[in-house]
Structures are given as C-alpha cells and as structure tokens.
C-alpha cells in the first residue's frame, strides 16, 4: 500500500518519508479507524442524552483517521528548508500541516473531556483550550521557520504546556467533583497519563522539525506511537473510568424539547420542559 501511495503521490522535499514510513502510517490509520468504529458502536448502547463524552471521542478518532489517511497517502504536507543541515546544501523537509490541523481540533476536545468531569469553571476551561492552541500553533510556525527564531516559537509552546500541566494536575483536582471522590481518583490516573504524554511531543518536535536529527520516517513512527497512546488508548481508559458514573451528576442538561415531530400537548407542558433531554 505504501509503495502505491508514494507512486501515486510522489514525495516533495529532499527529506521525505519512505515506503516503510507510509506502510506504518497505513497501519496506524487502521487502528484509528477500528477504534472509531468501536467507540461509535458503544456510544449507541448508551441511553440517549448520555453520549456526550462518547461523541467527543468519536470526533477525535474521526479526525485522526482522516489525518492519518492523508499522511499515509503522502498528502497534507509542505516542504520547508531546515536549519541544521547534515550534509550541506539546501535541503527541504516534509512538514505535515495536516498533523497540526488534527492536533488543533483534537487537543481542545481531549482537554474538554478531562475538565468537564471536574468542577473547573467554564471560563477556566475556555482559557485552557486557548492556551492549548498556543502550544500547537507554536510548533507549526516554528517548524516552518528556517532561522534560530524557530526556537522562540518552541519556547512559547513549552510555556503553554506548563500552564496545561498546572491546570490538569494542580488546579482542576482541587475543584469539587460532583461525582465524588471515586471519580477524583480516576481523574488523577487519566490526567497524569495525559500530562506525561504531552511532554513527549516537544521532545519529538525538537528531534525532527526542530533540529533535523531524525528522518521523516522516524518522525512518523514516533508521532504515530504518541498519537495512538494519546488518542485511542487514552479515550478507552477515560471512558472506562466513567462506566459506572451517573451522567446526571455532570449537570450537562439542555432543557430543550426534542419530540422528534411531536408537538407539546400544551403551552404549560412546553414551559415545564416536558420531554426535555440532556445534551
């Protein structure tokens, strides 16, 4: 499959992925797609109105599947000059903007999943999501900059990461958990796992797009493993932790009438929110 993809979509840039790199990306795509189908099926086993966290997982896995399909097909990149040249000349490296699009969508959603089970306010969640975008955009802009100024964007991203750690590991756990201490203990487990995985991304960036130490194929393997651990593995762990938690404790109710073609029997019933459904 990888050989066909590189034949149909010839690589651009002096430094690009190999056939083995494309094969690995197809394998990762298969895992994301299978995980998407599993979560989608499981979500339909949940009562209507209690699928919010599963639906977020479906979105995350769908976005990742599309991104990895694109990268496996050798699409969604832009060649950019590198700062550190191993053999002289003016080489260019494949910079996969489709991966950053994936992260821009998925990281805020993953943070939303984590923080909604805590007592953190909506304004704090909004700020955390904004900071996560700085973390990602800093890496994207830095990867496209030729000079040493790229490390300035890298520093902005790492600074944003420290804020994310603060919220996930110190601020959010001190808030009130509506579902009780059991969920708090589970939150420590998944948040600790998620936070540890986040630090590995800047390390990979520094070795690949940053310092050009590893090849694009090695970059794909490294990032692919991280995305699998931060995507399907994290989501399965997170959703499993919510298996016996009453969804109503999260207070995610819309109070909107959803009668699927039926009209309320009276204005009084409509005002009372009869047949209202949670989000």
PDB file of C-alpha atoms in Angstrom:
ATOM      1  CA  UNK A   1       0.000   0.000   0.000  1.00  0.00           C
ATOM      2  CA  UNK A   2       2.810   2.413   0.918  1.00  0.00           C
ATOM      3  CA  UNK A   3       4.603   1.849  -2.390  1.00  0.00           C
ATOM      4  CA  UNK A   4       1.400   2.584  -4.334  1.00  0.00           C
ATOM      5  CA  UNK A   5       0.746   5.754  -2.322  1.00  0.00           C
ATOM      6  CA  UNK A   6       4.231   7.148  -2.894  1.00  0.00           C
ATOM      7  CA  UNK A   7       3.950   6.246  -6.568  1.00  0.00           C
ATOM      8  CA  UNK A   8       0.606   7.998  -6.978  1.00  0.00           C
ATOM      9  CA  UNK A   9       1.637  10.958  -4.807  1.00  0.00           C
ATOM     10  CA  UNK A  10       5.399  11.464  -5.235  1.00  0.00           C
ATOM     11  CA  UNK A  11       7.058  12.884  -2.108  1.00  0.00           C
ATOM     12  CA  UNK A  12       8.057  16.536  -2.087  1.00  0.00           C
ATOM     13  CA  UNK A  13      11.163  17.860  -0.409  1.00  0.00           C
ATOM     14  CA  UNK A  14      14.671  16.483  -0.164  1.00  0.00           C
ATOM     15  CA  UNK A  15      13.910  14.770   3.132  1.00  0.00           C
ATOM     16  CA  UNK A  16      10.689  12.777   2.916  1.00  0.00           C
ATOM     17  CA  UNK A  17       9.058   9.614   4.187  1.00  0.00           C
ATOM     18  CA  UNK A  18       9.982   6.221   2.787  1.00  0.00           C
ATOM     19  CA  UNK A  19       7.769   3.325   1.699  1.00  0.00           C
ATOM     20  CA  UNK A  20       8.151   1.817   5.169  1.00  0.00           C
ATOM     21  CA  UNK A  21       7.031   5.112   6.674  1.00  0.00           C
ATOM     22  CA  UNK A  22       3.905   5.082   4.539  1.00  0.00           C
ATOM     23  CA  UNK A  23       3.242   1.446   5.491  1.00  0.00           C
ATOM     24  CA  UNK A  24       3.455   2.365   9.174  1.00  0.00           C
ATOM     25  CA  UNK A  25       1.028   5.235   8.653  1.00  0.00           C
ATOM     26  CA  UNK A  26      -1.460   2.885   6.983  1.00  0.00           C
ATOM     27  CA  UNK A  27      -1.210   0.568   9.980  1.00  0.00           C
ATOM     28  CA  UNK A  28      -1.803   3.487  12.361  1.00  0.00           C
ATOM     29  CA  UNK A  29      -4.751   4.615  10.251  1.00  0.00           C
ATOM     30  CA  UNK A  30      -6.259   1.133  10.567  1.00  0.00           C
ATOM     31  CA  UNK A  31      -6.005   1.288  14.359  1.00  0.00           C
ATOM     32  CA  UNK A  32      -7.653   4.726  14.462  1.00  0.00           C
ATOM     33  CA  UNK A  33     -10.430   3.618  12.115  1.00  0.00           C
ATOM     34  CA  UNK A  34     -11.092   0.432  14.098  1.00  0.00           C
ATOM     35  CA  UNK A  35     -11.135   2.406  17.352  1.00  0.00           C
ATOM     36  CA  UNK A  36     -13.589   4.835  15.788  1.00  0.00           C
ATOM     37  CA  UNK A  37     -15.963   2.000  14.884  1.00  0.00           C
ATOM     38  CA  UNK A  38     -15.713   0.504  18.389  1.00  0.00           C
ATOM     39  CA  UNK A  39     -16.490   3.788  20.161  1.00  0.00           C
ATOM     40  CA  UNK A  40     -19.278   4.529  17.692  1.00  0.00           C
ATOM     41  CA  UNK A  41     -20.937   1.186  18.417  1.00  0.00           C
ATOM     42  CA  UNK A  42     -20.501   1.579  22.169  1.00  0.00           C
ATOM     43  CA  UNK A  43     -21.997   5.087  22.058  1.00  0.00           C
ATOM     44  CA  UNK A  44     -25.243   3.685  20.636  1.00  0.00           C
ATOM     45  CA  UNK A  45     -25.523   1.334  23.600  1.00  0.00           C
ATOM     46  CA  UNK A  46     -25.745   4.340  25.907  1.00  0.00           C
ATOM     47  CA  UNK A  47     -29.109   5.959  26.640  1.00  0.00           C
ATOM     48  CA  UNK A  48     -29.941   8.957  24.516  1.00  0.00           C
ATOM     49  CA  UNK A  49     -28.735  12.071  26.268  1.00  0.00           C
ATOM     50  CA  UNK A  50     -25.776  10.382  27.984  1.00  0.00           C
ATOM     51  CA  UNK A  51     -23.440  10.055  24.997  1.00  0.00           C
ATOM     52  CA  UNK A  52     -21.637  13.382  25.240  1.00  0.00           C
ATOM     53  CA  UNK A  53     -18.202  12.031  26.213  1.00  0.00           C
ATOM     54  CA  UNK A  54     -18.508   9.181  23.711  1.00  0.00           C
ATOM     55  CA  UNK A  55     -19.439  11.605  20.946  1.00  0.00           C
ATOM     56  CA  UNK A  56     -16.357  13.697  21.655  1.00  0.00           C
ATOM     57  CA  UNK A  57     -14.298  10.516  21.386  1.00  0.00           C
ATOM     58  CA  UNK A  58     -15.947   9.769  18.040  1.00  0.00           C
ATOM     59  CA  UNK A  59     -14.982  13.221  16.737  1.00  0.00           C
ATOM     60  CA  UNK A  60     -11.377  12.864  17.923  1.00  0.00           C
ATOM     61  CA  UNK A  61     -10.947   9.438  16.350  1.00  0.00           C
ATOM     62  CA  UNK A  62     -12.638  10.514  13.117  1.00  0.00           C
ATOM     63  CA  UNK A  63     -10.291  13.495  12.766  1.00  0.00           C
ATOM     64  CA  UNK A  64      -7.259  11.302  13.497  1.00  0.00           C
ATOM     65  CA  UNK A  65      -8.392   8.715  10.956  1.00  0.00           C
ATOM     66  CA  UNK A  66      -8.669  11.351   8.237  1.00  0.00           C
ATOM     67  CA  UNK A  67      -5.306  12.865   9.168  1.00  0.00           C
ATOM     68  CA  UNK A  68      -3.508   9.516   9.090  1.00  0.00           C
ATOM     69  CA  UNK A  69      -5.190   8.539   5.849  1.00  0.00           C
ATOM     70  CA  UNK A  70      -3.825  11.776   4.355  1.00  0.00           C
ATOM     71  CA  UNK A  71      -0.299  11.243   5.679  1.00  0.00           C
ATOM     72  CA  UNK A  72      -0.251   7.576   4.651  1.00  0.00           C
ATOM     73  CA  UNK A  73      -1.258   8.731   1.159  1.00  0.00           C
ATOM     74  CA  UNK A  74       1.673  11.202   1.213  1.00  0.00           C
ATOM     75  CA  UNK A  75      -0.692  14.169   1.242  1.00  0.00           C
ATOM     76  CA  UNK A  76      -1.104  17.151   3.538  1.00  0.00           C
ATOM     77  CA  UNK A  77       2.466  18.451   3.788  1.00  0.00           C
ATOM     78  CA  UNK A  78       4.581  21.396   2.676  1.00  0.00           C
ATOM     79  CA  UNK A  79       8.349  21.218   2.001  1.00  0.00           C
ATOM     80  CA  UNK A  80      10.289  23.660   4.174  1.00  0.00           C
ATOM     81  CA  UNK A  81      14.029  24.408   4.478  1.00  0.00           C
ATOM     82  CA  UNK A  82      15.797  23.041   7.534  1.00  0.00           C
ATOM     83  CA  UNK A  83      18.047  24.956   9.903  1.00  0.00           C
ATOM     84  CA  UNK A  84      20.578  22.206  10.642  1.00  0.00           C
ATOM     85  CA  UNK A  85      21.936  20.544   7.501  1.00  0.00           C
ATOM     86  CA  UNK A  86      23.672  17.205   7.906  1.00  0.00           C
ATOM     87  CA  UNK A  87      25.356  17.103   4.511  1.00  0.00           C
ATOM     88  CA  UNK A  88      25.400  20.719   3.402  1.00  0.00           C
ATOM     89  CA  UNK A  89      23.358  22.061   0.529  1.00  0.00           C
ATOM     90  CA  UNK A  90      19.856  23.492   0.854  1.00  0.00           C
ATOM     91  CA  UNK A  91      17.664  20.507   1.781  1.00  0.00           C
ATOM     92  CA  UNK A  92      13.946  20.781   2.418  1.00  0.00           C
ATOM     93  CA  UNK A  93      11.915  18.609   4.781  1.00  0.00           C
ATOM     94  CA  UNK A  94       8.321  17.489   4.637  1.00  0.00           C
ATOM     95  CA  UNK A  95       6.324  19.425   7.240  1.00  0.00           C
ATOM     96  CA  UNK A  96       2.947  17.776   7.779  1.00  0.00           C
ATOM     97  CA  UNK A  97       0.440  20.571   8.342  1.00  0.00           C
ATOM     98  CA  UNK A  98      -2.397  18.021   8.310  1.00  0.00           C
ATOM     99  CA  UNK A  99      -0.994  16.674  11.582  1.00  0.00           C
ATOM    100  CA  UNK A 100      -1.199  20.129  13.161  1.00  0.00           C
ATOM    101  CA  UNK A 101      -4.779  20.505  11.916  1.00  0.00           C
ATOM    102  CA  UNK A 102      -5.516  17.214  13.660  1.00  0.00           C
ATOM    103  CA  UNK A 103      -3.992  18.474  16.908  1.00  0.00           C
ATOM    104  CA  UNK A 104      -5.728  21.863  16.742  1.00  0.00           C
ATOM    105  CA  UNK A 105      -9.078  20.053  16.681  1.00  0.00           C
ATOM    106  CA  UNK A 106      -8.311  17.122  18.967  1.00  0.00           C
ATOM    107  CA  UNK A 107      -6.294  18.570  21.834  1.00  0.00           C
ATOM    108  CA  UNK A 108      -9.003  21.081  22.883  1.00  0.00           C
ATOM    109  CA  UNK A 109     -11.590  18.285  22.721  1.00  0.00           C
ATOM    110  CA  UNK A 110      -9.470  15.963  24.854  1.00  0.00           C
ATOM    111  CA  UNK A 111      -8.959  18.723  27.402  1.00  0.00           C
ATOM    112  CA  UNK A 112     -12.699  19.391  27.364  1.00  0.00           C
ATOM    113  CA  UNK A 113     -13.365  15.740  28.160  1.00  0.00           C
ATOM    114  CA  UNK A 114     -10.994  15.833  31.106  1.00  0.00           C
ATOM    115  CA  UNK A 115     -12.065  19.156  32.591  1.00  0.00           C
ATOM    116  CA  UNK A 116     -15.825  18.626  32.311  1.00  0.00           C
ATOM    117  CA  UNK A 117     -15.678  15.846  34.899  1.00  0.00           C
ATOM    118  CA  UNK A 118     -14.152  18.313  37.378  1.00  0.00           C
ATOM    119  CA  UNK A 119     -15.583  21.438  38.976  1.00  0.00           C
ATOM    120  CA  UNK A 120     -13.484  23.832  36.886  1.00  0.00           C
ATOM    121  CA  UNK A 121     -15.456  26.843  35.669  1.00  0.00           C
ATOM    122  CA  UNK A 122     -16.357  27.414  32.027  1.00  0.00           C
ATOM    123  CA  UNK A 123     -14.068  30.462  31.852  1.00  0.00           C
ATOM    124  CA  UNK A 124     -11.096  28.393  33.072  1.00  0.00           C
ATOM    125  CA  UNK A 125     -11.873  25.686  30.528  1.00  0.00           C
ATOM    126  CA  UNK A 126     -12.031  28.302  27.771  1.00  0.00           C
ATOM    127  CA  UNK A 127      -8.650  29.737  28.807  1.00  0.00           C
ATOM    128  CA  UNK A 128      -7.078  26.288  28.956  1.00  0.00           C
ATOM    129  CA  UNK A 129      -8.319  25.474  25.464  1.00  0.00           C
ATOM    130  CA  UNK A 130      -6.897  28.763  24.150  1.00  0.00           C
ATOM    131  CA  UNK A 131      -3.510  28.020  25.729  1.00  0.00           C
ATOM    132  CA  UNK A 132      -3.532  24.556  24.130  1.00  0.00           C
ATOM    133  CA  UNK A 133      -3.821  26.253  20.738  1.00  0.00           C
ATOM    134  CA  UNK A 134      -0.699  28.287  21.525  1.00  0.00           C
ATOM    135  CA  UNK A 135       1.064  25.013  22.290  1.00  0.00           C
ATOM    136  CA  UNK A 136       0.202  23.612  18.863  1.00  0.00           C
ATOM    137  CA  UNK A 137       0.486  26.734  16.713  1.00  0.00           C
ATOM    138  CA  UNK A 138       3.896  27.481  18.221  1.00  0.00           C
ATOM    139  CA  UNK A 139       5.109  24.125  16.915  1.00  0.00           C
ATOM    140  CA  UNK A 140       3.584  24.660  13.474  1.00  0.00           C
ATOM    141  CA  UNK A 141       5.063  28.131  12.966  1.00  0.00           C
ATOM    142  CA  UNK A 142       8.418  27.063  14.376  1.00  0.00           C
ATOM    143  CA  UNK A 143       8.619  24.105  12.009  1.00  0.00           C
ATOM    144  CA  UNK A 144       8.277  26.429   9.010  1.00  0.00           C
ATOM    145  CA  UNK A 145      10.905  28.963  10.160  1.00  0.00           C
ATOM    146  CA  UNK A 146      14.439  28.468   8.812  1.00  0.00           C
ATOM    147  CA  UNK A 147      16.422  30.551  11.296  1.00  0.00           C
ATOM    148  CA  UNK A 148      17.047  30.005  15.006  1.00  0.00           C
ATOM    149  CA  UNK A 149      13.959  32.121  15.693  1.00  0.00           C
ATOM    150  CA  UNK A 150      12.037  28.847  15.386  1.00  0.00           C
ATOM    151  CA  UNK A 151      13.181  28.018  18.902  1.00  0.00           C
ATOM    152  CA  UNK A 152      11.403  31.133  20.138  1.00  0.00           C
ATOM    153  CA  UNK A 153       8.102  29.631  18.976  1.00  0.00           C
ATOM    154  CA  UNK A 154       9.167  26.357  20.550  1.00  0.00           C
ATOM    155  CA  UNK A 155       9.653  28.192  23.849  1.00  0.00           C
ATOM    156  CA  UNK A 156       6.192  29.748  23.607  1.00  0.00           C
ATOM    157  CA  UNK A 157       4.755  26.270  23.099  1.00  0.00           C
ATOM    158  CA  UNK A 158       6.615  24.796  26.072  1.00  0.00           C
ATOM    159  CA  UNK A 159       5.477  27.698  28.267  1.00  0.00           C
ATOM    160  CA  UNK A 160       1.891  26.936  27.252  1.00  0.00           C
ATOM    161  CA  UNK A 161       2.498  23.290  28.143  1.00  0.00           C
ATOM    162  CA  UNK A 162       3.484  24.266  31.695  1.00  0.00           C
ATOM    163  CA  UNK A 163       0.161  26.061  32.054  1.00  0.00           C
ATOM    164  CA  UNK A 164      -1.698  22.975  30.841  1.00  0.00           C
ATOM    165  CA  UNK A 165       0.141  20.895  33.416  1.00  0.00           C
ATOM    166  CA  UNK A 166      -0.803  23.356  36.149  1.00  0.00           C
ATOM    167  CA  UNK A 167      -4.493  23.186  35.264  1.00  0.00           C
ATOM    168  CA  UNK A 168      -4.632  19.412  34.795  1.00  0.00           C
ATOM    169  CA  UNK A 169      -2.509  18.323  37.749  1.00  0.00           C
ATOM    170  CA  UNK A 170      -2.945  21.060  40.389  1.00  0.00           C
ATOM    171  CA  UNK A 171      -5.858  23.393  39.740  1.00  0.00           C
ATOM    172  CA  UNK A 172      -8.541  21.008  38.424  1.00  0.00           C
ATOM    173  CA  UNK A 173      -8.032  18.254  41.063  1.00  0.00           C
ATOM    174  CA  UNK A 174      -8.678  20.806  43.832  1.00  0.00           C
ATOM    175  CA  UNK A 175     -12.098  21.660  42.424  1.00  0.00           C
ATOM    176  CA  UNK A 176     -15.268  19.958  43.578  1.00  0.00           C
ATOM    177  CA  UNK A 177     -16.125  16.715  41.796  1.00  0.00           C
ATOM    178  CA  UNK A 178     -19.884  16.266  41.580  1.00  0.00           C
ATOM    179  CA  UNK A 179     -19.448  12.513  41.141  1.00  0.00           C
ATOM    180  CA  UNK A 180     -17.449  12.191  44.358  1.00  0.00           C
ATOM    181  CA  UNK A 181     -14.016  11.013  45.429  1.00  0.00           C
ATOM    182  CA  UNK A 182     -14.114   7.889  43.260  1.00  0.00           C
ATOM    183  CA  UNK A 183     -14.109   9.952  40.095  1.00  0.00           C
ATOM    184  CA  UNK A 184     -11.441  12.246  41.549  1.00  0.00           C
ATOM    185  CA  UNK A 185      -9.100   9.278  41.988  1.00  0.00           C
ATOM    186  CA  UNK A 186      -9.782   8.130  38.439  1.00  0.00           C
ATOM    187  CA  UNK A 187      -9.170  11.655  37.200  1.00  0.00           C
ATOM    188  CA  UNK A 188      -5.705  11.652  38.781  1.00  0.00           C
ATOM    189  CA  UNK A 189      -4.897   8.484  36.840  1.00  0.00           C
ATOM    190  CA  UNK A 190      -6.053   9.640  33.401  1.00  0.00           C
ATOM    191  CA  UNK A 191      -4.867  13.255  33.836  1.00  0.00           C
ATOM    192  CA  UNK A 192      -1.429  12.080  34.964  1.00  0.00           C
ATOM    193  CA  UNK A 193      -1.193   9.761  31.972  1.00  0.00           C
ATOM    194  CA  UNK A 194      -2.373  12.501  29.596  1.00  0.00           C
ATOM    195  CA  UNK A 195       0.032  15.103  31.040  1.00  0.00           C
ATOM    196  CA  UNK A 196       3.008  12.757  30.811  1.00  0.00           C
ATOM    197  CA  UNK A 197       2.268  12.050  27.161  1.00  0.00           C
ATOM    198  CA  UNK A 198       2.078  15.770  26.364  1.00  0.00           C
ATOM    199  CA  UNK A 199       5.747  16.378  27.266  1.00  0.00           C
ATOM    200  CA  UNK A 200       6.867  13.774  24.733  1.00  0.00           C
ATOM    201  CA  UNK A 201       5.552  15.835  21.811  1.00  0.00           C
ATOM    202  CA  UNK A 202       8.013  18.752  22.215  1.00  0.00           C
ATOM    203  CA  UNK A 203      10.840  16.221  22.526  1.00  0.00           C
ATOM    204  CA  UNK A 204       9.840  14.627  19.228  1.00  0.00           C
ATOM    205  CA  UNK A 205       9.459  18.068  17.624  1.00  0.00           C
ATOM    206  CA  UNK A 206      12.948  19.109  18.744  1.00  0.00           C
ATOM    207  CA  UNK A 207      14.453  15.982  17.187  1.00  0.00           C
ATOM    208  CA  UNK A 208      12.512  16.180  13.925  1.00  0.00           C
ATOM    209  CA  UNK A 209      11.127  19.500  12.656  1.00  0.00           C
ATOM    210  CA  UNK A 210      13.360  21.442  15.013  1.00  0.00           C
ATOM    211  CA  UNK A 211      16.909  20.115  14.862  1.00  0.00           C
ATOM    212  CA  UNK A 212      16.501  17.724  11.907  1.00  0.00           C
ATOM    213  CA  UNK A 213      18.159  14.923  13.888  1.00  0.00           C
ATOM    214  CA  UNK A 214      15.837  12.095  12.842  1.00  0.00           C
ATOM    215  CA  UNK A 215      14.420  11.303   9.413  1.00  0.00           C
ATOM    216  CA  UNK A 216      10.797  11.995   8.435  1.00  0.00           C
ATOM    217  CA  UNK A 217      10.100   8.253   8.559  1.00  0.00           C
ATOM    218  CA  UNK A 218      11.372   8.018  12.148  1.00  0.00           C
ATOM    219  CA  UNK A 219       9.370  11.138  12.913  1.00  0.00           C
ATOM    220  CA  UNK A 220       6.223   9.434  11.624  1.00  0.00           C
ATOM    221  CA  UNK A 221       6.817   6.348  13.756  1.00  0.00           C
ATOM    222  CA  UNK A 222       7.459   8.436  16.866  1.00  0.00           C
ATOM    223  CA  UNK A 223       4.499  10.762  16.433  1.00  0.00           C
ATOM    224  CA  UNK A 224       2.303   7.839  15.413  1.00  0.00           C
ATOM    225  CA  UNK A 225       3.004   5.971  18.645  1.00  0.00           C
ATOM    226  CA  UNK A 226       2.322   9.123  20.656  1.00  0.00           C
ATOM    227  CA  UNK A 227      -0.946   9.804  18.840  1.00  0.00           C
ATOM    228  CA  UNK A 228      -2.097   6.226  19.413  1.00  0.00           C
ATOM    229  CA  UNK A 229      -1.294   6.464  23.115  1.00  0.00           C
ATOM    230  CA  UNK A 230      -2.867   9.916  23.436  1.00  0.00           C
ATOM    231  CA  UNK A 231      -5.843   9.011  21.240  1.00  0.00           C
ATOM    232  CA  UNK A 232      -7.425   5.531  21.348  1.00  0.00           C
ATOM    233  CA  UNK A 233      -5.569   4.329  24.468  1.00  0.00           C
ATOM    234  CA  UNK A 234      -6.388   7.466  26.456  1.00  0.00           C
ATOM    235  CA  UNK A 235     -10.011   7.583  25.293  1.00  0.00           C
ATOM    236  CA  UNK A 236     -10.661   3.930  26.139  1.00  0.00           C
ATOM    237  CA  UNK A 237      -9.123   4.481  29.584  1.00  0.00           C
ATOM    238  CA  UNK A 238     -11.142   7.653  30.128  1.00  0.00           C
ATOM    239  CA  UNK A 239     -14.473   6.203  29.013  1.00  0.00           C
ATOM    240  CA  UNK A 240     -13.886   3.078  31.074  1.00  0.00           C
ATOM    241  CA  UNK A 241     -13.431   5.304  34.122  1.00  0.00           C
ATOM    242  CA  UNK A 242     -16.918   6.746  33.522  1.00  0.00           C
ATOM    243  CA  UNK A 243     -18.609   3.363  33.115  1.00  0.00           C
ATOM    244  CA  UNK A 244     -20.472   3.445  36.459  1.00  0.00           C
ATOM    245  CA  UNK A 245     -20.806   7.198  36.963  1.00  0.00           C
ATOM    246  CA  UNK A 246     -24.291   8.719  36.861  1.00  0.00           C
ATOM    247  CA  UNK A 247     -24.270  11.098  33.884  1.00  0.00           C
ATOM    248  CA  UNK A 248     -26.731  13.438  35.593  1.00  0.00           C
ATOM    249  CA  UNK A 249     -24.101  14.402  38.162  1.00  0.00           C
ATOM    250  CA  UNK A 250     -22.246  16.387  35.484  1.00  0.00           C
ATOM    251  CA  UNK A 251     -25.203  18.743  35.046  1.00  0.00           C
ATOM    252  CA  UNK A 252     -24.968  18.710  31.259  1.00  0.00           C
ATOM    253  CA  UNK A 253     -28.627  19.353  30.516  1.00  0.00           C
ATOM    254  CA  UNK A 254     -30.074  21.467  27.718  1.00  0.00           C
ATOM    255  CA  UNK A 255     -33.767  21.506  28.749  1.00  0.00           C
ATOM    256  CA  UNK A 256     -34.728  21.663  25.084  1.00  0.00           C
ATOM    257  CA  UNK A 257     -37.768  19.929  23.713  1.00  0.00           C
ATOM    258  CA  UNK A 258     -36.877  17.103  21.344  1.00  0.00           C
ATOM    259  CA  UNK A 259     -40.104  15.363  20.473  1.00  0.00           C
ATOM    260  CA  UNK A 260     -38.972  14.204  17.007  1.00  0.00           C
ATOM    261  CA  UNK A 261     -42.004  15.539  15.175  1.00  0.00           C
ATOM    262  CA  UNK A 262     -44.383  15.611  18.148  1.00  0.00           C
ATOM    263  CA  UNK A 263     -45.801  18.863  19.417  1.00  0.00           C
ATOM    264  CA  UNK A 264     -46.192  19.608  23.129  1.00  0.00           C
ATOM    265  CA  UNK A 265     -49.725  18.887  24.341  1.00  0.00           C
ATOM    266  CA  UNK A 266     -49.973  22.320  25.921  1.00  0.00           C
ATOM    267  CA  UNK A 267     -48.016  25.504  26.388  1.00  0.00           C
ATOM    268  CA  UNK A 268     -47.812  24.731  30.078  1.00  0.00           C
ATOM    269  CA  UNK A 269     -46.152  21.417  29.363  1.00  0.00           C
ATOM    270  CA  UNK A 270     -43.737  23.085  26.975  1.00  0.00           C
ATOM    271  CA  UNK A 271     -42.781  25.692  29.551  1.00  0.00           C
ATOM    272  CA  UNK A 272     -42.232  22.987  32.135  1.00  0.00           C
ATOM    273  CA  UNK A 273     -39.784  21.307  29.773  1.00  0.00           C
ATOM    274  CA  UNK A 274     -41.712  18.068  29.366  1.00  0.00           C
ATOM    275  CA  UNK A 275     -39.814  15.547  27.277  1.00  0.00           C
ATOM    276  CA  UNK A 276     -36.609  17.546  27.757  1.00  0.00           C
ATOM    277  CA  UNK A 277     -33.414  15.683  27.057  1.00  0.00           C
ATOM    278  CA  UNK A 278     -29.877  16.068  28.267  1.00  0.00           C
ATOM    279  CA  UNK A 279     -27.209  17.124  25.754  1.00  0.00           C
TER     280      UNK A 279
END
